[in-house]
Structure formats: C-alpha cells, structure tokens
Amino acid sequence: MTNTASTAHPFRGVFPAITTPFNADGSVDHGFLREHARWMMAAGCSGMIPLGSLGETNTLEMDEKLAVLETLVDALDGKPVIPGIASLSTAGGVRLARAARDVGCGGLMALPPYVYTSDWREMKAHMAALVEATELPVILYNNPGAYRTDFLAHQIAELAGEHANLRGVKESSGDVRRVTALRAALPESVDVLVGLDDAIVEGVAAGATGWVAGLINAYPAESVRLFELARDGRTVEAAELYRWFLPLLRLDVVNKFVQLIKFVQEETGHGSARVRAPRLELTDAEKAETREILNAASARVPAVVGA
C-alpha cells in the first residue's frame, strides 16, 4: 500500500533529507535507518526524503536503494517516503521512479541528471519524463551549485502547467529572491520548499511552506520548532532560535556537508560518521573545528528550544 502524501498540499512542513547509515563492513544499516527515521518523525516531521545528496544516493546500487525505500515505507507506517530520483540517464531515472512507486513511496523528488547538463529543451524533457513516470506527486529539485542545471521560475511554471502532479519545488540556489519569484509564478497547488538549512527563516518569510532539512538528522525537535515559529510569524522567538542554530545549520552548505552532518550525528549520539568513498571521514582538524561549534551550541541552548 502506498504511503500517500496529503492531496491538497503534499509537501508542506519539515522533511528530513535522511542520511544513509552504514555498518562497519560498508553495508546499509537498516536497523538504525528504521530507528532514526521514526525518531525524527516523532519530532513532528511531515515525511522523509531518502536517496538525496545527503543520503549519498550516487554511491548506492539499485538494489540498495530499493531496500532503503522498503525499510522506510515500513518504518513510517503511512507517512510519506519521498525518495530522490537521480540518474545518469533519463531511462534510469524513470526505472527508479516506477520502482519507488511499486514499493509504496508516497511522492518523488526529481533531480536533473548527475553529469550531463544542457539547455532548457533537454532538461525539460528529462524532468518531464520523471514526472510522467508515475501518478505520484513530485518535487522538482533545483540546486544549480551542485548539479549545474538552473531551473528558473518561468521554466518551472511551464512544466507545472503541463503536469498536474508536479506539486513542489525544492529551491537550493541560495538566493531567497527565487522563493519570491516561484511563489509569484506558480499556482497555489505547488508548494515551495527551502533546500538550504541556513536560509529557512528567510525562505519562509518569502513564501516557502516547506523545508527539506539536513541538520535535522541530529536536531529534529529544534528544526521542527524553528520552522513552526517562522511559519507562524513568531519572529522574536524564531530569531532567537535561529541565531543559536545558524553555526550548525551552515554545516549543510559546504562541500563536505555529508561528512559534517554525519559527524554531528555521531557526536550527539544519533548515528555514525561512516561515509562511502570517494568521501572520507573528516580529518582530526576538521573534527576539532566541528566540536567547537557543537560545544558552543551546547553551552547556550535558548529557552525557546524546550518551549
């Protein structure tokens, strides 16, 4: 049975970009994956996004990806699993999209191809094929810094006008003006989600109604609280929490964000720092620098966190 997203607004709220945990032998740790997903959902998340950049999806084989999805669909017990759909080829992306539907996922997050980038005609054809592959609601993922393809507001609006199941945009350009532009160009049925942790308050102020979050893998309650304060217009409390959280949230927007977030998980007792090559675990100097950030945050937790 499919874990269906809300039909009216399937992509509102906070969605962890969940990391992929590995055992010491390099295999996926499904026991921890299940536990970790349930822990974050208990904090008030709206669904789970595996197989994204933070999930090291390009290091996973197809059978591993499907096993991850099966574990999460079972673990979430009705809440939507919304995997990243990324591939070197359009055909490969279509196969993954259909397989994700068949194991019970409730939505998809469509990425441009890993390596090849081109003009709007070719990229539109690729994204349209992923959206058309199933009847599931789809988030278009725009991250020009990572994938070298930049989807502009009028282009996304064109795609949304032709495909009713394109229901969200994860905006990760780092330019909060894009949220404003998307909100103006898109119908109300398409949700805009912030894709960079250190732009969440600004993004919500500009009209975003969702957040695909990274540091949430170690701080789910704090992340959900921050989103809700920003969403509800409680600006003073949101600003207090944001100031405290920002040094940690900025770990999400640097080249080694996967290693850093997994290290924070390990340091806070919520996971392992293990990654797959070509990524390597942090150096001792990088670990020490990150521990300083963690120690500073631990020393001055704002009262609003526990409110």
CSV table of C-alpha atoms in Angstrom, one decimal:
chain,number,residue,atom,x,y,z
A,1,MET,CA,0.0,0.0,0.0
A,2,THR,CA,1.3,3.4,-0.9
A,3,ASN,CA,2.2,5.8,1.9
A,4,THR,CA,0.3,8.7,0.4
A,5,ALA,CA,1.1,12.4,0.9
A,6,SER,CA,-1.7,14.9,1.6
A,7,THR,CA,-3.5,15.5,-1.7
A,8,ALA,CA,-4.2,19.2,-1.0
A,9,HIS,CA,-0.6,20.2,-0.1
A,10,PRO,CA,1.6,17.2,-0.1
A,11,PHE,CA,4.8,19.0,0.6
A,12,ARG,CA,4.1,21.4,3.5
A,13,GLY,CA,6.1,21.0,6.7
A,14,VAL,CA,9.5,19.7,7.5
A,15,PHE,CA,11.0,16.8,5.6
A,16,PRO,CA,14.4,15.3,6.7
A,17,ALA,CA,16.9,14.6,3.9
A,18,ILE,CA,17.8,11.5,5.8
A,19,THR,CA,21.3,10.2,5.8
A,20,THR,CA,22.1,6.6,4.8
A,21,PRO,CA,23.7,4.8,7.7
A,22,PHE,CA,26.4,2.2,7.1
A,23,ASN,CA,27.7,-0.7,9.1
A,24,ALA,CA,31.4,-1.2,9.7
A,25,ASP,CA,31.6,-3.5,6.6
A,26,GLY,CA,30.1,-0.8,4.4
A,27,SER,CA,26.6,-2.3,4.0
A,28,VAL,CA,23.5,-0.2,4.8
A,29,ASP,CA,22.5,-0.4,8.5
A,30,HIS,CA,18.7,-1.0,8.1
A,31,GLY,CA,18.1,-1.4,11.8
A,32,PHE,CA,19.4,2.1,12.6
A,33,LEU,CA,17.8,3.5,9.5
A,34,ARG,CA,14.4,2.4,10.8
A,35,GLU,CA,15.1,3.7,14.3
A,36,HIS,CA,16.5,7.0,13.1
A,37,ALA,CA,13.5,7.7,10.7
A,38,ARG,CA,11.0,7.0,13.5
A,39,TRP,CA,12.9,9.2,15.9
A,40,MET,CA,12.7,12.2,13.5
A,41,MET,CA,9.1,11.6,12.6
A,42,ALA,CA,8.2,11.6,16.3
A,43,ALA,CA,9.5,15.2,16.5
A,44,GLY,CA,6.8,16.3,14.1
A,45,CYS,CA,8.1,15.9,10.6
A,46,SER,CA,5.7,15.5,7.7
A,47,GLY,CA,7.6,12.8,5.7
A,48,MET,CA,11.0,11.5,4.9
A,49,ILE,CA,13.3,12.2,1.9
A,50,PRO,CA,15.9,9.4,1.3
A,51,LEU,CA,18.3,8.9,-1.6
A,52,GLY,CA,19.2,12.6,-1.9
A,53,SER,CA,22.6,14.2,-2.0
A,54,LEU,CA,22.8,13.9,1.8
A,55,GLY,CA,21.8,10.3,1.5
A,56,GLU,CA,24.8,9.6,-0.7
A,57,THR,CA,22.5,8.2,-3.3
A,58,ASN,CA,25.1,8.2,-6.1
A,59,THR,CA,27.1,5.6,-4.1
A,60,LEU,CA,24.2,3.2,-3.7
A,61,GLU,CA,23.4,0.4,-6.1
A,62,MET,CA,19.8,0.0,-7.4
A,63,ASP,CA,19.1,-2.9,-5.1
A,64,GLU,CA,20.4,-1.0,-2.1
A,65,LYS,CA,18.2,2.0,-3.0
A,66,LEU,CA,15.1,-0.2,-3.1
A,67,ALA,CA,16.0,-1.9,0.1
A,68,VAL,CA,16.3,1.6,1.8
A,69,LEU,CA,12.9,2.6,0.5
A,70,GLU,CA,11.3,-0.7,1.6
A,71,THR,CA,12.7,-0.2,5.1
A,72,LEU,CA,11.4,3.4,5.4
A,73,VAL,CA,8.0,2.7,3.9
A,74,ASP,CA,7.6,0.0,6.6
A,75,ALA,CA,9.0,2.2,9.3
A,76,LEU,CA,6.9,5.2,8.6
A,77,ASP,CA,3.6,3.3,8.7
A,78,GLY,CA,1.6,5.6,6.4
A,79,LYS,CA,3.6,8.8,6.4
A,80,PRO,CA,5.1,9.6,3.0
A,81,VAL,CA,8.5,8.4,1.9
A,82,ILE,CA,9.6,10.8,-0.9
A,83,PRO,CA,12.9,9.5,-2.5
A,84,GLY,CA,15.3,11.4,-4.6
A,85,ILE,CA,15.1,10.3,-8.2
A,86,ALA,CA,18.5,10.8,-9.8
A,87,SER,CA,20.3,9.0,-12.5
A,88,LEU,CA,23.0,9.4,-15.2
A,89,SER,CA,20.2,8.7,-17.8
A,90,THR,CA,16.6,9.6,-18.2
A,91,ALA,CA,15.7,5.9,-18.6
A,92,GLY,CA,17.4,5.0,-15.3
A,93,GLY,CA,15.5,7.8,-13.5
A,94,VAL,CA,12.2,6.5,-14.9
A,95,ARG,CA,13.0,3.0,-13.7
A,96,LEU,CA,13.8,4.2,-10.2
A,97,ALA,CA,10.7,6.4,-10.1
A,98,ARG,CA,8.4,3.4,-11.0
A,99,ALA,CA,10.2,1.1,-8.6
A,100,ALA,CA,9.8,3.6,-5.8
A,101,ARG,CA,6.1,3.8,-6.5
A,102,ASP,CA,5.8,0.0,-6.6
A,103,VAL,CA,7.4,-0.4,-3.1
A,104,GLY,CA,4.9,2.1,-1.6
A,105,CYS,CA,6.5,5.6,-1.7
A,106,GLY,CA,4.1,8.5,-1.5
A,107,GLY,CA,5.9,11.0,-3.6
A,108,LEU,CA,9.1,11.6,-5.6
A,109,MET,CA,11.8,14.3,-5.7
A,110,ALA,CA,13.1,14.6,-9.2
A,111,LEU,CA,16.7,15.7,-9.9
A,112,PRO,CA,18.4,16.7,-13.1
A,113,PRO,CA,20.9,14.1,-14.5
A,114,TYR,CA,24.1,13.7,-12.4
A,115,VAL,CA,26.6,14.7,-15.0
A,116,TYR,CA,25.1,16.0,-18.2
A,117,THR,CA,23.7,19.5,-18.3
A,118,SER,CA,22.3,21.4,-21.2
A,119,ASP,CA,19.6,23.8,-22.3
A,120,TRP,CA,16.0,24.1,-21.2
A,121,ARG,CA,14.7,21.9,-24.0
A,122,GLU,CA,16.8,18.9,-23.0
A,123,MET,CA,16.4,19.4,-19.2
A,124,LYS,CA,12.7,19.9,-19.6
A,125,ALA,CA,12.4,16.7,-21.5
A,126,HIS,CA,14.3,14.8,-18.7
A,127,MET,CA,12.3,16.3,-15.9
A,128,ALA,CA,9.0,15.7,-17.7
A,129,ALA,CA,9.9,12.1,-18.2
A,130,LEU,CA,10.5,11.6,-14.4
A,131,VAL,CA,7.2,13.5,-13.6
A,132,GLU,CA,5.3,11.4,-16.1
A,133,ALA,CA,6.7,8.1,-14.9
A,134,THR,CA,4.1,7.8,-12.2
A,135,GLU,CA,1.0,9.4,-10.8
A,136,LEU,CA,2.8,10.3,-7.6
A,137,PRO,CA,3.2,14.0,-6.5
A,138,VAL,CA,6.6,15.2,-7.4
A,139,ILE,CA,9.1,17.8,-6.1
A,140,LEU,CA,11.4,19.4,-8.6
A,141,TYR,CA,14.8,19.8,-7.1
A,142,ASN,CA,16.7,22.9,-8.2
A,143,ASN,CA,20.3,23.0,-7.0
A,144,PRO,CA,22.4,24.8,-9.6
A,145,GLY,CA,25.5,24.8,-7.4
A,146,ALA,CA,25.6,21.0,-7.1
A,147,TYR,CA,24.1,19.9,-10.5
A,148,ARG,CA,25.0,22.8,-12.8
A,149,THR,CA,21.4,23.0,-14.1
A,150,ASP,CA,19.4,26.0,-13.0
A,151,PHE,CA,15.7,25.9,-13.4
A,152,LEU,CA,14.2,29.4,-13.5
A,153,ALA,CA,10.8,30.3,-12.1
A,154,HIS,CA,9.1,30.7,-15.5
A,155,GLN,CA,10.5,27.3,-16.7
A,156,ILE,CA,9.2,25.5,-13.6
A,157,ALA,CA,5.8,27.2,-14.1
A,158,GLU,CA,5.8,26.0,-17.7
A,159,LEU,CA,6.4,22.4,-16.5
A,160,ALA,CA,3.9,22.7,-13.7
A,161,GLY,CA,1.3,23.9,-16.2
A,162,GLU,CA,1.7,20.8,-18.3
A,163,HIS,CA,2.0,18.3,-15.4
A,164,ALA,CA,-0.6,18.4,-12.6
A,165,ASN,CA,1.4,16.1,-10.4
A,166,LEU,CA,4.3,18.5,-10.1
A,167,ARG,CA,3.4,19.7,-6.7
A,168,GLY,CA,6.6,21.1,-5.2
A,169,VAL,CA,9.9,22.8,-5.8
A,170,LYS,CA,12.9,22.4,-3.5
A,171,GLU,CA,14.8,25.6,-4.1
A,172,SER,CA,18.5,25.4,-3.2
A,173,SER,CA,20.1,28.2,-5.3
A,174,GLY,CA,20.9,30.1,-2.1
A,175,ASP,CA,19.0,33.2,-3.4
A,176,VAL,CA,15.9,33.8,-1.3
A,177,ARG,CA,14.6,36.0,-4.1
A,178,ARG,CA,14.0,32.8,-6.0
A,179,VAL,CA,11.3,31.8,-3.5
A,180,THR,CA,9.5,35.1,-4.1
A,181,ALA,CA,9.7,34.5,-7.9
A,182,LEU,CA,8.5,31.0,-7.6
A,183,ARG,CA,5.6,31.9,-5.4
A,184,ALA,CA,4.6,34.6,-7.9
A,185,ALA,CA,4.9,32.3,-10.9
A,186,LEU,CA,3.4,29.0,-9.6
A,187,PRO,CA,-0.1,28.1,-8.9
A,188,GLU,CA,-1.1,27.7,-5.2
A,189,SER,CA,-1.2,23.9,-5.7
A,190,VAL,CA,2.6,23.9,-6.0
A,191,ASP,CA,4.5,24.1,-2.7
A,192,VAL,CA,7.9,25.8,-2.4
A,193,LEU,CA,10.4,24.2,0.0
A,194,VAL,CA,13.6,25.7,1.2
A,195,GLY,CA,16.6,23.4,0.4
A,196,LEU,CA,19.4,25.0,2.3
A,197,ASP,CA,19.4,24.9,6.1
A,198,ASP,CA,20.8,28.4,6.6
A,199,ALA,CA,18.0,30.1,4.5
A,200,ILE,CA,15.0,28.6,6.3
A,201,VAL,CA,13.7,31.7,8.1
A,202,GLU,CA,14.3,34.0,5.2
A,203,GLY,CA,12.7,31.4,2.8
A,204,VAL,CA,9.5,31.1,4.9
A,205,ALA,CA,9.3,34.9,5.1
A,206,ALA,CA,9.4,34.9,1.3
A,207,GLY,CA,6.6,32.4,1.0
A,208,ALA,CA,8.0,28.9,1.3
A,209,THR,CA,5.8,26.4,3.1
A,210,GLY,CA,8.2,23.5,3.4
A,211,TRP,CA,11.8,22.7,4.4
A,212,VAL,CA,14.0,19.8,3.2
A,213,ALA,CA,16.3,19.8,6.2
A,214,GLY,CA,19.8,18.4,6.8
A,215,LEU,CA,20.9,19.1,10.4
A,216,ILE,CA,17.6,17.7,11.4
A,217,ASN,CA,19.4,14.3,11.4
A,218,ALA,CA,20.9,15.3,14.7
A,219,TYR,CA,18.4,18.1,15.8
A,220,PRO,CA,14.8,17.1,14.8
A,221,ALA,CA,12.9,18.9,17.6
A,222,GLU,CA,14.9,22.1,17.2
A,223,SER,CA,14.4,22.0,13.4
A,224,VAL,CA,10.7,21.5,13.6
A,225,ARG,CA,10.4,24.2,16.3
A,226,LEU,CA,12.3,26.7,14.1
A,227,PHE,CA,10.1,26.0,11.1
A,228,GLU,CA,6.9,26.3,13.1
A,229,LEU,CA,8.0,29.6,14.7
A,230,ALA,CA,8.9,31.1,11.3
A,231,ARG,CA,5.7,29.8,9.7
A,232,ASP,CA,3.5,31.2,12.5
A,233,GLY,CA,5.1,34.6,12.4
A,234,ARG,CA,6.6,34.4,15.8
A,235,THR,CA,9.6,36.5,14.7
A,236,VAL,CA,11.3,37.2,18.0
A,237,GLU,CA,11.3,33.6,19.1
A,238,ALA,CA,12.3,32.4,15.7
A,239,ALA,CA,15.2,34.9,15.6
A,240,GLU,CA,16.5,33.7,19.0
A,241,LEU,CA,16.4,30.1,17.9
A,242,TYR,CA,17.9,30.9,14.5
A,243,ARG,CA,20.9,32.7,16.0
A,244,TRP,CA,21.7,29.8,18.2
A,245,PHE,CA,21.2,27.2,15.4
A,246,LEU,CA,22.9,29.0,12.5
A,247,PRO,CA,26.5,27.9,13.1
A,248,LEU,CA,25.3,24.3,13.0
A,249,LEU,CA,22.9,24.9,10.0
A,250,ARG,CA,25.8,26.4,8.0
A,251,LEU,CA,27.5,22.9,8.0
A,252,ASP,CA,24.8,22.0,5.5
A,253,VAL,CA,26.0,24.3,2.8
A,254,VAL,CA,29.7,23.4,2.4
A,255,ASN,CA,31.4,20.8,0.2
A,256,LYS,CA,31.8,18.2,3.0
A,257,PHE,CA,28.2,18.6,4.3
A,258,VAL,CA,27.6,14.9,4.3
A,259,GLN,CA,30.7,14.1,6.4
A,260,LEU,CA,29.9,17.1,8.7
A,261,ILE,CA,26.3,16.2,9.3
A,262,LYS,CA,27.1,12.5,9.9
A,263,PHE,CA,29.9,13.5,12.3
A,264,VAL,CA,27.4,15.7,14.2
A,265,GLN,CA,25.1,12.8,14.4
A,266,GLU,CA,27.8,10.6,15.9
A,267,GLU,CA,28.9,13.3,18.4
A,268,THR,CA,25.3,13.8,19.6
A,269,GLY,CA,24.6,10.1,19.8
A,270,HIS,CA,22.3,9.8,16.8
A,271,GLY,CA,24.3,7.9,14.2
A,272,SER,CA,27.7,7.1,12.8
A,273,ALA,CA,30.2,9.2,10.9
A,274,ARG,CA,30.8,6.4,8.3
A,275,VAL,CA,30.6,7.5,4.7
A,276,ARG,CA,31.2,5.8,1.4
A,277,ALA,CA,34.2,6.6,-0.9
A,278,PRO,CA,35.0,8.8,-2.6
A,279,ARG,CA,34.0,10.6,0.6
A,280,LEU,CA,36.4,10.1,3.5
A,281,GLU,CA,35.7,10.8,7.2
A,282,LEU,CA,36.8,14.2,8.5
A,283,THR,CA,40.4,14.9,9.5
A,284,ASP,CA,41.3,15.4,13.1
A,285,ALA,CA,41.5,19.2,12.5
A,286,GLU,CA,38.0,19.2,10.9
A,287,LYS,CA,36.6,17.2,13.7
A,288,ALA,CA,38.1,19.6,16.3
A,289,GLU,CA,36.6,22.6,14.5
A,290,THR,CA,33.2,21.0,14.3
A,291,ARG,CA,33.3,20.0,18.0
A,292,GLU,CA,34.0,23.7,18.9
A,293,ILE,CA,30.7,24.6,17.1
A,294,LEU,CA,28.9,21.8,18.9
A,295,ASN,CA,30.3,22.8,22.3
A,296,ALA,CA,29.4,26.4,21.8
A,297,ALA,CA,25.8,25.4,20.9
A,298,SER,CA,25.5,23.1,23.9
A,299,ALA,CA,26.7,25.8,26.3
A,300,ARG,CA,23.9,28.2,25.4
A,301,VAL,CA,20.7,26.4,24.4
A,302,PRO,CA,17.9,29.0,24.2
A,303,ALA,CA,14.9,28.6,26.3
A,304,VAL,CA,12.6,28.6,23.2
A,305,VAL,CA,14.0,25.1,22.2
A,306,GLY,CA,12.1,23.4,25.0
A,307,ALA,CA,9.0,25.7,24.8
